[in-house]
PDB file of C-alpha atoms in Angstrom:
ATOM      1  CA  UNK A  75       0.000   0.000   0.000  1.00 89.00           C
ATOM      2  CA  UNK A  76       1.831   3.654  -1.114  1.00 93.00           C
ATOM      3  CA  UNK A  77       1.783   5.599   1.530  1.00 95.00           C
ATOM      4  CA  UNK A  78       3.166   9.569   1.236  1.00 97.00           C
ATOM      5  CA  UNK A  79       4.828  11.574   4.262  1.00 97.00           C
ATOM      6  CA  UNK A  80       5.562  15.028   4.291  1.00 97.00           C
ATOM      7  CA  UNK A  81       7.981  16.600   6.297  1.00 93.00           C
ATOM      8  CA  UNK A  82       8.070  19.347   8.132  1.00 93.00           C
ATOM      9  CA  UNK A  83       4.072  19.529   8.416  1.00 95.00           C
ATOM     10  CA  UNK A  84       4.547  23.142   9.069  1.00 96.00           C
ATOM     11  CA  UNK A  85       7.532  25.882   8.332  1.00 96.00           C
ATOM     12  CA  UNK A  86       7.377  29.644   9.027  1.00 97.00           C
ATOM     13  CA  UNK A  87      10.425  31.384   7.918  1.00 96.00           C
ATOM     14  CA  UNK A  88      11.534  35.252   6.998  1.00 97.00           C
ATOM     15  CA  UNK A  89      11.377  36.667   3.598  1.00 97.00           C
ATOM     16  CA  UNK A  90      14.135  35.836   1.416  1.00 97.00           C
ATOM     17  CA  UNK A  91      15.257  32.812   2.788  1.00 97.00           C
ATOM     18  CA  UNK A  92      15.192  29.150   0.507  1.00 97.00           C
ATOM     19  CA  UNK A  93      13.785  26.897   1.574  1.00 96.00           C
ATOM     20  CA  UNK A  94      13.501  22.641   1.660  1.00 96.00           C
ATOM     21  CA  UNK A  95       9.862  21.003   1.496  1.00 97.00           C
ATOM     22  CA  UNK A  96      10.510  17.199   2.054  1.00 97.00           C
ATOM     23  CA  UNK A  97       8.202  14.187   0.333  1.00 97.00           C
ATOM     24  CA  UNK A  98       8.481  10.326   1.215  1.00 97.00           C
ATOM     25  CA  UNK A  99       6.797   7.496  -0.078  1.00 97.00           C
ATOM     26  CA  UNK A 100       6.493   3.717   0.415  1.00 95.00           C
ATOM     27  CA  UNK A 101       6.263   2.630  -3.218  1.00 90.00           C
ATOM     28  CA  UNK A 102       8.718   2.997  -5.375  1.00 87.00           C
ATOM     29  CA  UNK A 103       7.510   1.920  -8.418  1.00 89.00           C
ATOM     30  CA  UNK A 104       5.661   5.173 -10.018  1.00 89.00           C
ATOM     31  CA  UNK A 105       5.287   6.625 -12.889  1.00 86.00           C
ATOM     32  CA  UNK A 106       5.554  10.606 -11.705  1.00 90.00           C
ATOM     33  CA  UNK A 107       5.369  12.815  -8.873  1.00 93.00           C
ATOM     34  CA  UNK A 108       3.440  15.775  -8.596  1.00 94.00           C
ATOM     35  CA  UNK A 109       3.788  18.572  -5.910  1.00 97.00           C
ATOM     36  CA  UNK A 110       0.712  20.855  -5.611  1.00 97.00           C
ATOM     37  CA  UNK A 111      -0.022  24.201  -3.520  1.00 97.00           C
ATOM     38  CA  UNK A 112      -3.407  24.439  -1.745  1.00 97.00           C
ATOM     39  CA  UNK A 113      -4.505  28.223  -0.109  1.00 95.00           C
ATOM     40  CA  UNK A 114      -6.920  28.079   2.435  1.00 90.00           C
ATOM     41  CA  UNK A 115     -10.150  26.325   1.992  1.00 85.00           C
ATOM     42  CA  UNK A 116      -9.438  26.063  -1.670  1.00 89.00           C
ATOM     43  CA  UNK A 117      -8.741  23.606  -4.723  1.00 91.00           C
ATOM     44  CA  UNK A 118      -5.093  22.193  -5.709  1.00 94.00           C
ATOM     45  CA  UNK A 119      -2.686  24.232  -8.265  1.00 93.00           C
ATOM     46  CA  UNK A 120      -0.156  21.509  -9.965  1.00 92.00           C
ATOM     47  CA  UNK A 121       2.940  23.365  -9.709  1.00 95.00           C
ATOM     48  CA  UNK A 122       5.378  20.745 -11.059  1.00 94.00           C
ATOM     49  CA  UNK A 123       5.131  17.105 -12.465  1.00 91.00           C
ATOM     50  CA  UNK A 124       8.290  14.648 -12.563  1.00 92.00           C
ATOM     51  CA  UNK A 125       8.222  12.098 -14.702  1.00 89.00           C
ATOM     52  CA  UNK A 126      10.135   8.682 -13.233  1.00 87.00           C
ATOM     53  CA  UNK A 127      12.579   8.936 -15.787  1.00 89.00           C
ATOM     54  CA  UNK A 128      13.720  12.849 -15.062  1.00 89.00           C
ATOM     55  CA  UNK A 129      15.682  13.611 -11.672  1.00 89.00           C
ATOM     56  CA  UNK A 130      14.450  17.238 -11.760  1.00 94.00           C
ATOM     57  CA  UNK A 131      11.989  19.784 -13.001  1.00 93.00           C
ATOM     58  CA  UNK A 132      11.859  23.765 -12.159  1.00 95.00           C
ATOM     59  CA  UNK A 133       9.137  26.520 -12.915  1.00 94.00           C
ATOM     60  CA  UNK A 134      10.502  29.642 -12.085  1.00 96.00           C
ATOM     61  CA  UNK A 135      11.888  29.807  -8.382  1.00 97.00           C
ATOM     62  CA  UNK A 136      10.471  26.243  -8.117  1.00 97.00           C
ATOM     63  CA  UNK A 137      12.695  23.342  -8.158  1.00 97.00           C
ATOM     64  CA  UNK A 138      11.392  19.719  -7.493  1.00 96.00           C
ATOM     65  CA  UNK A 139      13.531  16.778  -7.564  1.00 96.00           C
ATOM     66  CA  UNK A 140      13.154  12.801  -7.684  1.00 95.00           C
ATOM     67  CA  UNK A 141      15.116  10.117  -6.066  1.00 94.00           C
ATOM     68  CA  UNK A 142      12.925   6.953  -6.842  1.00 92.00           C
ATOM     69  CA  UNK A 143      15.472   4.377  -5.306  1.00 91.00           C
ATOM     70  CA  UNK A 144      15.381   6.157  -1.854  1.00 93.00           C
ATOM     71  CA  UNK A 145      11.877   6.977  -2.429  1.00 94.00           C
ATOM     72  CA  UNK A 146      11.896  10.894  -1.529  1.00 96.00           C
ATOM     73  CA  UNK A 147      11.189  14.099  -3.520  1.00 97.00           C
ATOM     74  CA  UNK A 148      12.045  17.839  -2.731  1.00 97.00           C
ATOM     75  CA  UNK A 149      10.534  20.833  -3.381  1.00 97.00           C
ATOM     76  CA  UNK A 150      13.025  23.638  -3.295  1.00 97.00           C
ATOM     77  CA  UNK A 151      11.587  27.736  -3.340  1.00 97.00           C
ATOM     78  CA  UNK A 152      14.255  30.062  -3.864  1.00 98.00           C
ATOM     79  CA  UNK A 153      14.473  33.705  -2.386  1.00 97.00           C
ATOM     80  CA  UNK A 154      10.793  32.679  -0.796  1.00 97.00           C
ATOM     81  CA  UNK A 155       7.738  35.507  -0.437  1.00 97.00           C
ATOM     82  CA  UNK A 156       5.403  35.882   1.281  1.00 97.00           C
ATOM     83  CA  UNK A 157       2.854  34.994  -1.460  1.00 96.00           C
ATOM     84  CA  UNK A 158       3.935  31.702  -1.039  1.00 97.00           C
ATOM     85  CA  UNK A 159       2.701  31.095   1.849  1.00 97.00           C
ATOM     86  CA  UNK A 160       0.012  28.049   1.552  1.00 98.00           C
ATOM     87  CA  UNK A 161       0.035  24.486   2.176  1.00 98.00           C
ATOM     88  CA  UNK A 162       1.814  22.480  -0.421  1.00 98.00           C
ATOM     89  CA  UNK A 163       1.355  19.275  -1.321  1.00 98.00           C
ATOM     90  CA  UNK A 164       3.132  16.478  -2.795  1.00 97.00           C
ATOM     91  CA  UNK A 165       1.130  13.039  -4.674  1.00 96.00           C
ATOM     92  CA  UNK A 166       2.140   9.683  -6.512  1.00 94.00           C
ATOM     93  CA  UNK A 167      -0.438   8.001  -8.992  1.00 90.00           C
ATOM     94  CA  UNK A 168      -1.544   4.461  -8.382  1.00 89.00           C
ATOM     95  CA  UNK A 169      -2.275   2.623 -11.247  1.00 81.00           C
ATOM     96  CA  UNK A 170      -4.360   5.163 -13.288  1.00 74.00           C
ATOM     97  CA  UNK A 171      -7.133   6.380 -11.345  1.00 74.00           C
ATOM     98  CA  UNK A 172      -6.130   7.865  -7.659  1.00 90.00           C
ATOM     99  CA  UNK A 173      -3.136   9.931  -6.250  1.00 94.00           C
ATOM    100  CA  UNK A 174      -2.319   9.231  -3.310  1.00 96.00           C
ATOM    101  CA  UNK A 175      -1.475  12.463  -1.401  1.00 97.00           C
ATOM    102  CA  UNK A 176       0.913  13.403   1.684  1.00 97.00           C
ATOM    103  CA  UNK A 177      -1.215  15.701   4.456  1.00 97.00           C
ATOM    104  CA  UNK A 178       1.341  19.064   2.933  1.00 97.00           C
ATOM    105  CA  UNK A 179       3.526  21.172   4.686  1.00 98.00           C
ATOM    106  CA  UNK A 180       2.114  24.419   5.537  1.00 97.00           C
ATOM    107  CA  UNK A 181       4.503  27.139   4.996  1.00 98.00           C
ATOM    108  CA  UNK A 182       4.216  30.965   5.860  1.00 97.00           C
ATOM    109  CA  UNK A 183       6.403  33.208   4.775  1.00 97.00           C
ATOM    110  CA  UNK A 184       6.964  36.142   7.099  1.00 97.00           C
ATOM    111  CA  UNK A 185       7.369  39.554   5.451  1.00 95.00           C
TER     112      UNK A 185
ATOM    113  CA  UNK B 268     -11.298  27.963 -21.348  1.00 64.00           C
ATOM    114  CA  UNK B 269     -13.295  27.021 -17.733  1.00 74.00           C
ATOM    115  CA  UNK B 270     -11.641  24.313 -16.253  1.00 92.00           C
ATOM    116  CA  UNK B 271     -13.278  22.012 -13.247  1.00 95.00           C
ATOM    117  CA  UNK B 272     -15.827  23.983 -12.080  1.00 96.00           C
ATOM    118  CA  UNK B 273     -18.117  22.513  -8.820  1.00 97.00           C
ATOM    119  CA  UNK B 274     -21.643  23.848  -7.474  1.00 97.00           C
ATOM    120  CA  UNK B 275     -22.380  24.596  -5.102  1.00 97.00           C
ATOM    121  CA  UNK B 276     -19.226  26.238  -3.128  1.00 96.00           C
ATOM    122  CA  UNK B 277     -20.550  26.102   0.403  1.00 96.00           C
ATOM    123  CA  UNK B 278     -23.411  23.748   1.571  1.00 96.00           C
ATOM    124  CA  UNK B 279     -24.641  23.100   5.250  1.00 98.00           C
ATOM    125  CA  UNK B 280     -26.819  20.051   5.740  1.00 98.00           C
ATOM    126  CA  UNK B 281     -27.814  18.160   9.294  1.00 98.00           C
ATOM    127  CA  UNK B 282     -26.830  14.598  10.151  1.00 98.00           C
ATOM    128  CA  UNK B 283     -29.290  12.515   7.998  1.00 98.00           C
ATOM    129  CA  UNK B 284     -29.700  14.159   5.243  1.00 98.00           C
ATOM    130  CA  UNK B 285     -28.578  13.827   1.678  1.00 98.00           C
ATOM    131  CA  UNK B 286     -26.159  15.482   0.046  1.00 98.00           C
ATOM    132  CA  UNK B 287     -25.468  16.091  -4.253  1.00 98.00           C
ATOM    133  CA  UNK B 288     -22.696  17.596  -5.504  1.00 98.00           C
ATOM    134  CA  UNK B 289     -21.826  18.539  -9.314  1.00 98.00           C
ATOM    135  CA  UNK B 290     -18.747  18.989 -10.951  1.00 98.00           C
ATOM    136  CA  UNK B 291     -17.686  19.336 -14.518  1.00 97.00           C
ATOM    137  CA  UNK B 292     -15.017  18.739 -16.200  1.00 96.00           C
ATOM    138  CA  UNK B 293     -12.023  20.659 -18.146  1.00 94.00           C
ATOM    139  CA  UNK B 294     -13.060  21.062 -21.917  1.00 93.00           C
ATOM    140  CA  UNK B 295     -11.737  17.591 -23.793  1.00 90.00           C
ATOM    141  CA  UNK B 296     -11.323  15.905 -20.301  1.00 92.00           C
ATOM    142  CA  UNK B 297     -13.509  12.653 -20.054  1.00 92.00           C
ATOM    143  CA  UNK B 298     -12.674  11.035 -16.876  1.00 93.00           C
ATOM    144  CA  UNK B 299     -13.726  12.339 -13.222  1.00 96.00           C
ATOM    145  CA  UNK B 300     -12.292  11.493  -9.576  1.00 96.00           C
ATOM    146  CA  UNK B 301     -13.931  12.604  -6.666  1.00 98.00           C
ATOM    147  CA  UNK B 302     -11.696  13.432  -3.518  1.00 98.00           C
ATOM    148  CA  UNK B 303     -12.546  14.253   0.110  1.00 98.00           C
ATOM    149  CA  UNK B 304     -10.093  16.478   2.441  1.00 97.00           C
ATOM    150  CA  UNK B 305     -10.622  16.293   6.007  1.00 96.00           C
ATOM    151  CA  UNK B 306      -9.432  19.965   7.802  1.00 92.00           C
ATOM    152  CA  UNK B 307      -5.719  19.120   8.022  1.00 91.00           C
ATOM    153  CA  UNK B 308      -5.350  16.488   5.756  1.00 94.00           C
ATOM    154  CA  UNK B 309      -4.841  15.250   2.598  1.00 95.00           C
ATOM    155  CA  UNK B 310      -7.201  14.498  -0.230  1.00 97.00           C
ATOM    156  CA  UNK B 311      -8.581  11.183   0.217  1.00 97.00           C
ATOM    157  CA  UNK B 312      -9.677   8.811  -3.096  1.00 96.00           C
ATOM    158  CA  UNK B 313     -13.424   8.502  -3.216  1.00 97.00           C
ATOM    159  CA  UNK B 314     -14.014   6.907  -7.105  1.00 96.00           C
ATOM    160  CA  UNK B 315     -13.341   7.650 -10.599  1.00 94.00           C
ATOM    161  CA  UNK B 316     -15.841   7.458 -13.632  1.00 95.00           C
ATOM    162  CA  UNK B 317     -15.088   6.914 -17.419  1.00 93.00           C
ATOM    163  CA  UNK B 318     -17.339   6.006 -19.801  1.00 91.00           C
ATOM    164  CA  UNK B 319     -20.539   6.880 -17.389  1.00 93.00           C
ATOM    165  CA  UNK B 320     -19.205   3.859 -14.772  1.00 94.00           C
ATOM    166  CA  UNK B 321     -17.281   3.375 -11.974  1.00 93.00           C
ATOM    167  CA  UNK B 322     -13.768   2.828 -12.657  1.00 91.00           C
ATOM    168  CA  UNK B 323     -12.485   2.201  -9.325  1.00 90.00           C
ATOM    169  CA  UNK B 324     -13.244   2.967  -5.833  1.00 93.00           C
ATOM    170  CA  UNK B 325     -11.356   3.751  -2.646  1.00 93.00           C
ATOM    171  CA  UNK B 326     -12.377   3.184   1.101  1.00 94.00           C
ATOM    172  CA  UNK B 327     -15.794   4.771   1.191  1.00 97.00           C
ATOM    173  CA  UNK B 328     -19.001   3.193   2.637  1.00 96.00           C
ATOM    174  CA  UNK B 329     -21.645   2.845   0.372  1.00 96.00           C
ATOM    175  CA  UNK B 330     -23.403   5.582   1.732  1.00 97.00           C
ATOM    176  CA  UNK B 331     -20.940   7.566  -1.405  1.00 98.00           C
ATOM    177  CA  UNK B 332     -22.291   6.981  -4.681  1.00 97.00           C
ATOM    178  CA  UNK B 333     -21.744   8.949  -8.228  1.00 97.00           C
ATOM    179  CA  UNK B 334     -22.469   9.186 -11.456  1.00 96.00           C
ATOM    180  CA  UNK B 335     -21.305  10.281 -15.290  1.00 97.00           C
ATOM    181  CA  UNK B 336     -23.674  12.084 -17.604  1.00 97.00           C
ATOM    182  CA  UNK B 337     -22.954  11.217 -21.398  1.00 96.00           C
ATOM    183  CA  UNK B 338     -21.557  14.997 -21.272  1.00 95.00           C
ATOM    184  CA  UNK B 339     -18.571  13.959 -18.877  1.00 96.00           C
ATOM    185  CA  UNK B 340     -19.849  15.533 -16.045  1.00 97.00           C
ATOM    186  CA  UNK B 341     -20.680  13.883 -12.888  1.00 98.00           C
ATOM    187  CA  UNK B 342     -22.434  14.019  -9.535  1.00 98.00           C
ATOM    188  CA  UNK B 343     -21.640  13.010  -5.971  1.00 98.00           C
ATOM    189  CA  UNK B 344     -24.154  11.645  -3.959  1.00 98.00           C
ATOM    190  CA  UNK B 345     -23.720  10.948   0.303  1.00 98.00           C
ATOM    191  CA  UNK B 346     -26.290   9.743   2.011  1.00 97.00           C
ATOM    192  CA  UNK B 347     -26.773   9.653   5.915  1.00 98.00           C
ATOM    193  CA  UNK B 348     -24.483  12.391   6.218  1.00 98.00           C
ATOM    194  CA  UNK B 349     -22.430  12.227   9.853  1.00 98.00           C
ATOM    195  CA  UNK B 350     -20.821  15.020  11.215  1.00 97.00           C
ATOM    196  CA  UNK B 351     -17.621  13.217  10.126  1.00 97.00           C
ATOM    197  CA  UNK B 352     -18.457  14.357   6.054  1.00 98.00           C
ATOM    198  CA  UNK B 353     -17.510  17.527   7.232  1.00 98.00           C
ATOM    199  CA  UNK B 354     -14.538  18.089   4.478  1.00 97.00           C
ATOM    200  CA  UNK B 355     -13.741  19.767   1.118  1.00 97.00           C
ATOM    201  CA  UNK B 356     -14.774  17.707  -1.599  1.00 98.00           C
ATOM    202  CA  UNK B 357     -12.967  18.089  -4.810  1.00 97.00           C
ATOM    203  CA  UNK B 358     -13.461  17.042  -7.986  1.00 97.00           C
ATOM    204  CA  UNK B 359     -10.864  16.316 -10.728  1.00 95.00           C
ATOM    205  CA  UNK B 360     -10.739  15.473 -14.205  1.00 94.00           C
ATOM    206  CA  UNK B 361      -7.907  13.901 -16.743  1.00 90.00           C
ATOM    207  CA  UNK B 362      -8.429  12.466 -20.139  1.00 87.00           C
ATOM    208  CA  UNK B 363      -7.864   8.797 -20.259  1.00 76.00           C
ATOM    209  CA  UNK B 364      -6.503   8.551 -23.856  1.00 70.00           C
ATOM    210  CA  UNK B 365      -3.538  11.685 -22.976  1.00 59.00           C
ATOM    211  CA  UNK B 366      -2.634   9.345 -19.901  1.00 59.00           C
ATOM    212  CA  UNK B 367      -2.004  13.414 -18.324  1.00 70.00           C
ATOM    213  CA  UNK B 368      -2.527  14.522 -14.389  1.00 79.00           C
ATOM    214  CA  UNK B 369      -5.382  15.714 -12.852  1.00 87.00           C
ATOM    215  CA  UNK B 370      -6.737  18.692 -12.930  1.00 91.00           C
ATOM    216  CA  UNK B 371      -8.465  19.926  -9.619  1.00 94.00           C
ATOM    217  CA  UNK B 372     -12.181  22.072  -9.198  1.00 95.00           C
ATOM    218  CA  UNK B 373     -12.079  24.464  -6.828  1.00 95.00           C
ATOM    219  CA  UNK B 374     -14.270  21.980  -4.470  1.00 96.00           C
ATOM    220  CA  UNK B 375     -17.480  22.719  -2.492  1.00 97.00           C
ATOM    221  CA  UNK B 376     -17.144  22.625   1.442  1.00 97.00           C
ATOM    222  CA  UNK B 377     -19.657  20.773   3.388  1.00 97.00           C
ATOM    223  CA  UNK B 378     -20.598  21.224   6.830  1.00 97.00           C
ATOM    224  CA  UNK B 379     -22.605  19.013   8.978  1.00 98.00           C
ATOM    225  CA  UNK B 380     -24.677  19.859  11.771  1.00 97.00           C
TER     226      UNK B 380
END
């Protein structure tokens, strides 16, 4: 059964900084990853999508990368703001109908 | 270009009643997945539908049913409600032919009483 941890379940840090958002699962065998960012009491945004066979993908100060064999992704926000602050969360497909999601990390950036 | 749109965006109900919620899909998409997200949590797997039937299912009582209209969208019914269907309820669509990700409604949020 895949099951998907995120670590730290909550961060607060100062504007400016970078910043780490850590993603574990159980299963190693998958196809993608997908990290997505959730504001309060609304729907997911898909910020970034790895495919199995790519170690990394970036969007702008947005850098996500895939170990498979260790079974953890990172999300990495450079020079953070404090429009980023949400709850960002991080999924694996099984087979092709669910994701399977972590709870998120809920970051706030300070101004 | 609309994407996933869901009615309604807010609902209150009391412990008992039933519940319907609609959801329709991003243009070309032809497959649906419902998801519920408890405060604090992630989004759980309800079902999917393609082709008007259920595709697969997670751990949900019966209580959850759907359904697919020929036009793709699709409806969630609960039943019985319990204070514990309290969540966001999202709705998410993908085209099974372009094997791509989901894309995610804005959800309606339920509230028991």
């Amino acid at each position: 059964k895949q099951e998907v941890t995120q670590i730290p379940a909550a961060l607060s840090v100062p504007e400016g900084e970078n910043l780490v958002l850590n993603c574990s699962f159980t299963d190693s065998a998958i196809y993608n990853l997908q990290w997505f960012r959730q504001d309060p009491g609304k729907g997911l945004t898909s910020l970034l999508l790895i495919q199995s066979s790519q170690r990394e993908q970036t969007s702008g100060r947005l850098n996500a990368s895939l170990d498979k064999s260790s079974g953890r992704s990172t999300l990495y926000i450079a020079a953070s703001q404090p429009g980023d602050s949400a709850t960002y969360l991080c999924a694996v497909p099984v087979g092709s109908e669910k994701l399977v999601f972590g709870k998120g990390t809920k970051l706030t950036v300070n101004p | 270009d609309a994407g996933v749109t869901q009615s309604p965006t807010h609902l209150i109900k009391t412990r008992g009643q039933q519940v319907t919620l609609r959801c329709s899909p991003k243009s070309g998409h032809d497959t649906v997945s419902w998801y519920q997200q408890a405060l604090g949590q992630g989004p759980q797997f309800i079902f999917q539908y393609y082709e008007e039937e259920e595709r697969q299912r997670g751990n949900f009582p019966d209580r959850f049913s759907g359904h697919q209209f020929p036009n793709y969208s699709s409806e969630l019914n609960v039943n019985a409600l319990l204070l514990g269907d309290s969540a966001l309820y999202l709705c998410a669509s993908s085209s099974a032919r372009a094997g791509e990700t989901q894309y995610f409604g804005p959800g309606t949020r339920l509230l028991v009483l």
